[in-house]
Coordinates of C-alpha atoms in Angstrom, one line a residue:
Chain A
X10 CA -5.2 18.9 76.4
X11 CA -5.6 18.1 72.9
X12 CA -2.1 17.7 72.2
X13 CA -1.6 15.4 75.3
X14 CA -4.5 13.3 74.2
X15 CA -2.9 12.9 70.7
X16 CA 0.5 11.9 72.2
X17 CA -1.0 9.3 74.5
X18 CA -3.0 7.8 71.8
X19 CA 0.2 7.8 69.5
X20 CA 2.0 6.1 72.3
X21 CA -0.4 3.3 72.6
X22 CA -0.5 2.9 69.0
X23 CA 3.2 2.8 68.8
X24 CA 3.2 0.1 71.7
X25 CA 0.9 -2.1 69.7
X26 CA 3.5 -2.3 67.0
X27 CA 6.0 -3.9 69.3
X28 CA 4.0 -7.3 68.9
X29 CA 3.7 -8.0 65.0
X30 CA 2.9 -11.2 63.1
X31 CA 5.6 -12.1 60.5
X32 CA 5.6 -10.5 57.0
X33 CA 4.3 -12.0 53.9
X34 CA 6.5 -11.5 51.1
X35 CA 3.8 -12.0 48.4
X36 CA 1.2 -9.6 49.8
X37 CA 0.8 -6.1 48.1
X38 CA 2.3 -3.5 50.6
X39 CA -0.9 -1.7 49.6
X40 CA -2.7 -4.1 51.7
X41 CA -0.8 -2.9 54.9
X42 CA -2.0 0.7 54.0
X43 CA -5.6 -0.7 54.3
X44 CA -4.9 -2.4 57.6
X45 CA -2.9 0.9 58.8
X46 CA -5.9 3.2 57.9
X47 CA -8.3 0.8 59.9
X48 CA -5.9 0.9 62.8
X49 CA -5.8 4.5 63.2
X50 CA -9.4 5.1 62.1
X51 CA -10.4 5.6 65.7
X52 CA -7.7 8.4 66.2
X53 CA -8.6 10.1 63.0
X54 CA -12.4 10.2 63.7
X55 CA -11.6 11.5 67.4
X56 CA -9.2 14.1 66.0
X57 CA -12.1 15.4 63.6
X58 CA -14.7 15.3 66.4
X59 CA -12.3 17.4 68.7
X60 CA -11.7 19.7 65.9
X61 CA -15.4 20.3 65.2
X62 CA -16.2 20.6 68.9
X63 CA -13.3 23.0 69.4
X64 CA -14.5 25.2 66.5
X65 CA -18.0 25.3 68.3
X66 CA -16.4 26.5 71.4
X67 CA -14.3 29.0 69.6
X68 CA -17.4 30.0 67.7
X69 CA -19.5 30.5 70.8
X70 CA -17.0 32.9 72.3
X71 CA -16.2 34.8 69.0
X72 CA -18.3 37.4 67.1
X73 CA -16.5 36.3 63.9
X74 CA -17.9 33.3 62.0
X75 CA -15.5 30.2 62.5
X76 CA -13.1 29.6 59.8
X77 CA -14.0 26.7 57.2
X78 CA -12.3 23.5 57.8
X79 CA -9.8 23.7 54.8
X80 CA -8.2 26.7 56.5
X81 CA -7.3 24.8 59.6
Chain B
X24 CA -2.1 7.5 19.0
X25 CA -2.6 6.6 22.8
X26 CA 0.1 8.5 24.7
X27 CA 2.7 6.4 26.4
X28 CA 2.1 8.1 29.7
X29 CA -1.7 6.8 29.6
X30 CA -1.6 2.9 29.3
X31 CA -2.2 1.8 32.9
X32 CA -5.8 2.9 33.4
X33 CA -8.9 0.7 31.9
X34 CA -11.2 3.5 32.8
X35 CA -9.9 5.9 30.1
X36 CA -6.9 7.2 28.5
X37 CA -5.2 10.1 26.8
X38 CA -4.4 10.1 23.1
X39 CA -3.3 12.5 20.4
X40 CA -5.1 13.0 17.2
X41 CA -4.0 15.8 14.5
X42 CA -1.8 17.4 17.2
X43 CA -4.7 17.7 19.6
X44 CA -4.9 16.0 23.0
X45 CA -8.1 14.1 23.7
X46 CA -9.2 11.9 26.8
X47 CA -11.4 8.7 26.1
X48 CA -13.6 7.5 28.8
X49 CA -14.4 3.8 28.7
X50 CA -17.6 1.9 29.6
X51 CA -15.8 0.5 32.6
X52 CA -16.1 4.0 34.1
X53 CA -19.7 4.9 33.1
X54 CA -21.4 4.9 36.5
X55 CA -18.6 7.0 38.1
X56 CA -18.0 9.5 35.2
X57 CA -22.0 10.1 35.2
X58 CA -21.9 10.8 39.0
X59 CA -18.9 13.0 38.6
X60 CA -20.7 15.2 36.3
X61 CA -24.3 15.0 37.8
X62 CA -23.2 15.5 41.4
X63 CA -21.8 18.9 40.3
X64 CA -18.3 17.9 41.3
X65 CA -16.9 18.8 37.9
X66 CA -18.4 22.1 37.7
X67 CA -17.2 23.1 41.3
X68 CA -13.8 21.9 40.7
X69 CA -13.5 23.8 37.4
X70 CA -14.9 26.9 38.9
X71 CA -12.3 26.8 41.8
X72 CA -9.7 26.6 39.1
X73 CA -8.6 23.1 40.6
X74 CA -9.4 20.9 37.6
X75 CA -8.6 21.4 33.9
X76 CA -11.7 22.2 31.8
X77 CA -12.7 20.0 29.0
X78 CA -15.3 20.1 26.3
X79 CA -17.1 16.9 25.1
X80 CA -16.5 16.1 21.4
X81 CA -18.0 13.6 19.2
X82 CA -17.6 9.9 19.9
X83 CA -16.3 9.4 16.3
X84 CA -13.1 10.8 17.4
X85 CA -12.5 8.0 19.9
X86 CA -9.1 6.2 19.6
X87 CA -10.4 2.6 20.5
X88 CA -13.7 0.6 21.0
X89 CA -15.4 0.9 24.3
X90 CA -15.7 4.7 24.6
X91 CA -18.6 6.4 26.2
X92 CA -17.1 9.9 26.1
X93 CA -14.5 11.8 24.3
X94 CA -13.2 14.9 26.0
X95 CA -10.9 17.6 24.8
X96 CA -9.1 19.1 27.8
X97 CA -7.8 22.5 27.9
X98 CA -4.2 22.1 26.6
X99 CA -1.3 22.5 29.1
X100 CA 1.5 24.5 27.5
X101 CA 4.3 22.7 28.8
X102 CA 3.9 19.3 30.6
X103 CA 6.1 19.2 33.7
X104 CA 7.1 16.2 36.1
X105 CA 7.2 16.1 40.0
X106 CA 11.1 15.7 39.7
X107 CA 11.2 18.9 37.9
X108 CA 9.3 20.9 40.6
X109 CA 10.8 22.7 43.5
X110 CA 9.7 22.1 46.9
X111 CA 6.9 24.8 47.0
X112 CA 5.6 23.6 43.9
X113 CA 5.4 19.8 45.0
X114 CA 3.8 21.1 48.3
X115 CA 1.2 23.1 46.3
X116 CA 0.4 20.1 44.2
X117 CA -0.1 18.0 47.3
X118 CA -2.3 20.5 48.9
X119 CA -4.2 20.9 45.6
X120 CA -4.8 17.0 45.6
X121 CA -6.2 17.1 49.2
X122 CA -8.4 19.9 48.5
X123 CA -9.7 18.1 45.3
X124 CA -10.3 15.1 47.5
X125 CA -12.2 17.2 50.2
X126 CA -14.5 18.6 47.5
X127 CA -15.0 15.0 45.9
X128 CA -16.1 13.8 49.5
X129 CA -18.4 16.6 49.8
X130 CA -20.1 15.3 46.6
X131 CA -20.2 11.7 47.4
X132 CA -17.0 10.9 45.7
X133 CA -13.4 10.1 46.1
X134 CA -10.1 10.0 44.2
X135 CA -9.0 6.5 43.4
X136 CA -5.4 7.6 42.8
X137 CA -3.3 10.4 44.3
X138 CA -0.4 10.3 41.6
X139 CA 1.8 13.4 41.6
X140 CA 1.7 12.9 37.7
X141 CA -2.1 13.8 38.0
X142 CA -1.1 17.3 38.7
X143 CA 0.1 19.7 36.0
X144 CA 1.4 23.3 36.2
X145 CA -0.4 26.0 34.0
X146 CA 2.4 28.5 34.4
X147 CA 2.7 29.1 37.9
X148 CA -0.7 27.3 38.9
X149 CA -1.1 23.9 39.7
X150 CA -4.2 22.0 38.2
X151 CA -5.6 18.6 38.6
X152 CA -5.5 16.9 35.1
X153 CA -6.8 13.4 35.4
X154 CA -10.7 13.7 34.9
X155 CA -11.2 9.9 35.1
X156 CA -9.7 9.7 38.5
X157 CA -12.9 10.1 40.5
X158 CA -15.1 7.1 41.7
X159 CA -18.4 6.9 43.7
X160 CA -17.2 6.9 47.2
X161 CA -17.1 3.3 48.4
X162 CA -18.8 3.5 51.7
X163 CA -17.0 2.2 54.5
X164 CA -13.6 1.7 52.9
X165 CA -10.5 3.3 53.7
X166 CA -8.9 5.7 51.1
X167 CA -7.5 3.5 48.3
X168 CA -5.1 6.4 47.3
X169 CA -3.6 6.7 50.7
X170 CA -0.4 5.0 50.2
X171 CA 0.1 6.6 46.9
X172 CA -0.4 10.0 48.3
X173 CA 2.2 9.3 50.9
X174 CA 4.7 7.9 48.4
X175 CA 4.1 10.6 45.7
X176 CA 3.7 13.6 48.0
X177 CA 4.4 13.3 51.7
X178 CA 7.6 11.2 51.6
X179 CA 9.5 13.5 49.1
X180 CA 8.3 16.7 50.8
X181 CA 9.5 15.4 54.2
X182 CA 12.9 14.2 52.8
X183 CA 13.2 17.7 51.1
X184 CA 12.4 19.5 54.2
X185 CA 14.1 17.5 56.8
X186 CA 17.1 16.0 54.9
X187 CA 18.1 17.9 51.8
X188 CA 16.1 19.7 48.9
X189 CA 18.0 17.6 46.4
X190 CA 16.0 14.4 47.7
X191 CA 13.2 15.6 45.4
X192 CA 15.3 14.0 42.7
X193 CA 14.6 10.4 44.1
X194 CA 11.1 10.9 42.5
X195 CA 12.9 10.6 39.0
X196 CA 13.9 7.0 40.1
X197 CA 10.9 5.8 42.0
X198 CA 8.1 7.0 39.5
X199 CA 5.5 5.1 41.4
X200 CA 6.4 7.2 44.6
X201 CA 9.4 6.8 47.1
X202 CA 8.7 3.4 49.0
X203 CA 7.7 4.2 52.5
X204 CA 10.4 2.0 54.0
X205 CA 13.2 4.0 52.2
X206 CA 11.8 7.3 53.2
X207 CA 11.3 6.4 56.8
X208 CA 15.1 5.2 56.8
X209 CA 16.3 8.4 55.3
X210 CA 14.5 10.6 57.5
X211 CA 16.4 12.0 60.5
X212 CA 14.7 11.2 63.9
X213 CA 13.8 14.8 64.6
X214 CA 11.2 14.4 61.8
X215 CA 9.4 12.0 63.9
X216 CA 8.5 14.9 66.4
X217 CA 5.9 15.8 64.0
X218 CA 2.9 13.5 64.7
X219 CA 1.8 13.5 61.0
X220 CA 5.3 12.3 59.6
X221 CA 5.5 9.8 62.5
X222 CA 2.1 8.4 61.5
X223 CA 1.8 8.6 57.9
X224 CA 5.4 7.7 57.2
X225 CA 7.1 5.8 59.9
X226 CA 4.3 3.8 61.4
X227 CA 2.7 3.4 58.0
X228 CA 5.9 1.9 56.4
X229 CA 6.2 -0.6 59.5
X230 CA 2.5 -1.8 59.1
X231 CA 3.1 -2.3 55.4
X232 CA 6.1 -4.6 56.2
X233 CA 4.5 -6.5 59.0
X234 CA 0.6 -6.5 58.8
X235 CA -0.1 -6.7 55.1
X236 CA -1.9 -10.0 55.5
X237 CA -3.9 -9.0 58.5
X238 CA -7.5 -9.7 57.1
X239 CA -9.3 -8.9 60.4
X240 CA -8.3 -5.2 60.6
X241 CA -8.7 -4.8 56.8
X242 CA -12.3 -5.7 56.9
X243 CA -13.2 -3.3 59.6
X244 CA -15.5 -0.2 58.6
X245 CA -13.8 3.0 57.9
X246 CA -16.4 5.7 59.0
X247 CA -16.9 9.0 57.0
X248 CA -15.6 10.9 60.0
X249 CA -12.4 8.9 59.9
X250 CA -12.1 9.5 56.2
X251 CA -12.3 13.4 56.8
X252 CA -10.0 13.0 59.6
X253 CA -7.4 11.2 57.4
X254 CA -7.5 13.9 54.6
X255 CA -7.5 16.6 57.3
X256 CA -4.4 15.0 59.0
X257 CA -2.6 14.8 55.7
X258 CA -3.2 18.3 55.0
X259 CA -1.8 19.4 58.3
X260 CA 1.3 17.2 57.8
X261 CA 1.9 18.6 54.2
X262 CA 1.1 22.3 55.3
X263 CA 3.3 21.9 58.5
X264 CA 6.4 21.2 56.2
X265 CA 8.5 24.4 55.6
X266 CA 10.9 25.2 53.0
X267 CA 14.3 23.6 53.3
X268 CA 16.9 25.9 54.6
X269 CA 20.3 25.8 53.0
X270 CA 23.1 27.8 51.3
X271 CA 22.6 28.4 47.5
X272 CA 25.3 30.1 45.6
X273 CA 23.0 30.7 42.5
X274 CA 20.2 32.3 44.4
X275 CA 22.2 35.3 45.2
X276 CA 24.1 35.4 42.0
X277 CA 22.7 38.9 40.8
X278 CA 22.7 40.1 44.3
X279 CA 26.4 39.6 44.3
X280 CA 26.7 41.4 41.1
X281 CA 30.7 41.6 41.3
X282 CA 30.8 40.6 37.6
X283 CA 28.2 43.1 36.5
X284 CA 28.0 46.8 37.0
X285 CA 24.5 48.1 37.5
X286 CA 24.7 49.7 34.0
X287 CA 25.5 46.3 32.3
X288 CA 22.6 44.7 34.1
X289 CA 20.3 47.3 33.1
X290 CA 21.6 47.4 29.5
X291 CA 21.2 43.6 29.5
X292 CA 17.4 43.9 30.5
X293 CA 17.0 46.7 27.9
X294 CA 18.4 44.7 25.1
X295 CA 16.7 41.6 26.0
X296 CA 13.3 43.4 26.3
X297 CA 13.7 45.1 22.9
X298 CA 14.4 41.9 21.2
X299 CA 11.5 40.2 22.9
X300 CA 9.4 43.1 21.7
X301 CA 10.6 42.6 17.9
X302 CA 10.4 38.8 18.1
X303 CA 6.9 38.6 19.9
X304 CA 7.4 34.9 20.8
X305 CA 4.5 33.0 22.2
X306 CA 6.6 30.5 23.9
X307 CA 9.9 31.2 25.7
X308 CA 12.7 28.9 27.4
X309 CA 15.1 30.4 29.6
X310 CA 18.0 28.0 30.0
X311 CA 19.9 28.7 33.4
X312 CA 17.2 31.1 34.4
X313 CA 18.4 31.5 38.0
X314 CA 15.5 33.1 40.0
X315 CA 13.9 34.2 36.7
X316 CA 14.8 37.9 36.6
X317 CA 15.1 37.8 32.6
X318 CA 12.5 35.1 32.2
X319 CA 9.9 37.5 33.9
X320 CA 10.6 40.0 31.0
X321 CA 9.2 37.4 28.6
X322 CA 6.4 35.9 30.8
X323 CA 4.6 39.3 30.7
X324 CA 3.6 38.4 27.1
X325 CA 4.7 34.7 26.5
X326 CA 4.3 31.3 28.2
X327 CA 7.8 31.1 29.7
X328 CA 9.7 28.0 31.1
X329 CA 12.5 29.0 33.4
X330 CA 14.9 26.0 33.8
X331 CA 17.5 26.0 36.4
X332 CA 19.6 23.2 38.2
X333 CA 19.3 24.9 41.8
X334 CA 16.1 24.1 43.5
X335 CA 16.5 27.0 45.6
X336 CA 16.4 29.4 42.7
X337 CA 13.3 27.5 41.3
X338 CA 11.5 28.0 44.5
X339 CA 12.4 31.6 44.6
X340 CA 11.2 32.1 41.1
X341 CA 8.0 30.2 41.7
X342 CA 7.4 32.1 45.1
X343 CA 7.9 35.5 43.3
X344 CA 5.6 34.5 40.3
X345 CA 2.9 33.6 42.8
X346 CA 3.3 36.6 44.7
X347 CA 3.3 38.8 41.6
X348 CA 0.4 36.9 40.0
X349 CA 2.6 36.0 37.2
X350 CA 0.5 33.2 35.8
X351 CA 2.7 32.5 32.6
X352 CA 5.9 31.8 34.3
X353 CA 6.9 28.0 35.0
X354 CA 9.9 27.6 37.0
X355 CA 11.6 24.2 36.6
X356 CA 14.5 22.2 38.0
X357 CA 16.7 20.9 35.3
X358 CA 20.5 20.2 34.9
X359 CA 21.2 21.0 31.3
X360 CA 24.1 18.5 31.4
X361 CA 21.9 15.8 32.6
X362 CA 18.2 16.8 31.5
X363 CA 15.1 14.6 32.3
X364 CA 15.5 11.7 30.3
X365 CA 12.6 9.2 28.9
X366 CA 11.7 7.0 31.9
X367 CA 9.1 4.6 33.0
X368 CA 7.6 1.8 30.8
X369 CA 9.8 1.2 27.6
X370 CA 11.4 4.6 28.5
X371 CA 8.4 6.4 27.0
X372 CA 6.0 6.8 30.0
X373 CA 7.6 10.2 30.9
X374 CA 9.2 12.0 28.1
X375 CA 12.4 13.9 28.0
X376 CA 12.5 17.5 28.0
X377 CA 12.8 17.8 24.1
X378 CA 10.4 15.4 23.3
X379 CA 7.7 17.6 25.0
X380 CA 8.2 20.5 22.8
X381 CA 10.4 23.4 22.0
X382 CA 10.0 27.2 22.1
X383 CA 9.8 30.1 19.7
X384 CA 12.8 31.7 21.6
X385 CA 15.4 30.4 23.8
X386 CA 17.5 32.5 26.3
X387 CA 20.9 31.4 27.4
X388 CA 22.1 34.2 29.4
X389 CA 25.3 33.8 31.6
X390 CA 25.2 30.2 30.9
X391 CA 27.7 29.3 28.3
X392 CA 30.8 29.4 30.6
X393 CA 29.0 26.9 33.1
X394 CA 28.5 24.5 30.5
X395 CA 31.6 24.8 28.2
X396 CA 34.1 25.3 31.0
X397 CA 32.2 24.1 34.2
X398 CA 30.9 20.9 32.7
X399 CA 33.3 20.5 29.6
X400 CA 30.5 20.6 27.1
X401 CA 32.0 21.5 23.7
X402 CA 30.7 24.7 22.0
X403 CA 29.3 22.8 19.0
X404 CA 27.4 20.5 21.3
X405 CA 26.0 23.7 23.1
X406 CA 25.0 25.2 19.7
X407 CA 23.1 21.9 18.8
X408 CA 21.1 21.9 22.0
X409 CA 20.2 25.5 21.5
X410 CA 18.9 24.9 17.9
X411 CA 16.9 22.1 19.1
X412 CA 15.4 24.3 21.9
X413 CA 14.1 27.2 19.9
X414 CA 13.7 29.0 16.6
X415 CA 15.4 32.1 17.9
X416 CA 18.0 32.4 20.7
X417 CA 19.6 35.3 22.7
X418 CA 22.9 34.1 23.9
X419 CA 25.2 35.9 26.3
X420 CA 28.9 35.3 25.2
X421 CA 31.2 35.3 28.4
X422 CA 34.9 35.6 27.3
X423 CA 37.6 33.7 29.0
X424 CA 39.0 36.8 30.6
X425 CA 35.7 37.5 32.4
X426 CA 36.1 37.4 36.2
X427 CA 33.6 34.6 36.6
X428 CA 35.3 32.4 34.1
X429 CA 38.6 33.1 35.8
X430 CA 37.2 31.7 38.9
X431 CA 36.0 28.6 37.1
X432 CA 39.6 28.1 35.6
X433 CA 41.3 28.9 38.9
X434 CA 42.0 25.2 40.1
X435 CA 42.1 23.4 36.9
X436 CA 44.1 23.2 33.7
X437 CA 42.8 25.3 31.0
X438 CA 42.1 22.8 28.2
X439 CA 39.6 25.0 26.5
X440 CA 41.7 26.3 23.6
X441 CA 38.6 26.5 21.4
X442 CA 36.7 28.7 23.9
X443 CA 36.9 32.1 22.2
X444 CA 34.7 34.4 20.3
X445 CA 35.7 33.0 17.1
X446 CA 35.0 29.4 18.4
X447 CA 31.6 30.4 19.5
X448 CA 30.7 32.1 16.1
X449 CA 32.0 29.0 14.4
X450 CA 30.0 26.8 16.4
X451 CA 26.8 28.6 16.0
X452 CA 27.1 29.2 12.3
X453 CA 25.8 25.7 11.1
X454 CA 22.8 26.2 13.0
X455 CA 21.9 30.0 13.4
X456 CA 22.1 33.2 11.5
X457 CA 23.4 36.2 13.6
X458 CA 20.8 38.8 13.7
X459 CA 22.5 41.2 16.0
X460 CA 25.3 41.7 18.6
X461 CA 25.2 44.0 21.6
X462 CA 28.1 44.6 23.9
X463 CA 27.4 45.0 27.7
X464 CA 29.0 47.9 29.2
X465 CA 31.7 47.6 31.9
X466 CA 32.4 43.9 30.7
X467 CA 33.6 42.1 27.6
X468 CA 30.4 40.1 27.3
X469 CA 28.3 40.2 24.2
X470 CA 24.6 39.7 23.7
X471 CA 23.8 37.7 20.4
X472 CA 20.6 37.4 18.7
X473 CA 20.4 34.4 16.6
X474 CA 17.7 33.0 14.3
X475 CA 17.8 29.3 13.4
X476 CA 18.8 28.3 9.7

């Protein structure tokens, strides 16, 4: 389910890249990285929310404490 | 006085005084550095062994005006660069950087750069060294070092894993990171199956080219959850990259062992170990170390750098060092016939190998024929390199009728008239005294113990 959601979001995102404005040669490509992070922000936040939610579900059915995030 | 590697950052820089390395923190960085200390981030990072420890020294030692702190960081025995690391070392350095960033976020701070040069290896352990890289988290803004992380870590790692492990050498040409459009173009299409690579390399590269001037998206708020998600996603992309597969002649060199009897190999270990015991070096270089079999004899009591040209061997040596808890062994990729040069601004930003130091003892075991015959390096040139590398040397002489030399000469004209024991001794004589010679049973190879004149 989670994988399917990721794929669908990625496809929508990829489709949005088909229609793009022209490049500006004197703009630092680093600016593009800021723009890109803004574009994927929703996906990243959703991914994080799903992860936390999933941990809670797993935690509720498991006697062991859930692993810390950095081990994911 | 200011190190040539430390000229770009107005917040602080590294300098050397009387042979000691210091870091000056400038006024421009005052608020950030205060938060770095008061938030507990510094203590936490040091506690976890992720950041180099420093002690504060008097401001009188400052190298230039504008200092608010002068720090004396713990010394790194041998400074190495990303193009000298194997795949596993670069991946561990990437993971370390992301872990540091996670902890920084926990403390309301963030890394403002994510250069691979901010990581050094203390033996086999990576450590973050740039104490002035931390800034107070600019709320609502994306990660300023995102592109740099992708160019310095994700791009070379993906290329090494999916295209060829030798692609790691691209980082020597592109010191500021491999341009994402180049990486995206070189990656095979199967790499895009991995969502992390498709997103952080391919789509990222495309946006850089086409949407750099898009102000409307740029000014959107980047939530803390998105920030966490970004680091988490990068971590997943990095950890998902597995060691490149490939055939390595050298990795299995000692396994083949057709040129050594077991007795010869054991005797070689015995002699090297006993000479190490007598010399008591604190710093050893092993040139042509393969997977580090002999370097490990040294690293039990000395900081040891194990150089080899084969990145598979370096990965193997690193894996073993980590598994065995051998913290004093640093395996590095280096072709002795084309060692790391001085590169970057004025060719001084990143030093060549010999500008970074030398050893008490240098090992050159089963190496001389590869350089003298395989790479046409004259014996006097080999001797000079050896004398620049260490005060003492242990060299294995491999004669021309050795089976391995016969293989090297099989398909080429023998233009190596001077390659003889006499020629070897004559080449060494201007640089070294011979302190001992030991034969290796079952072969005509000899071990020489040499002391610099």
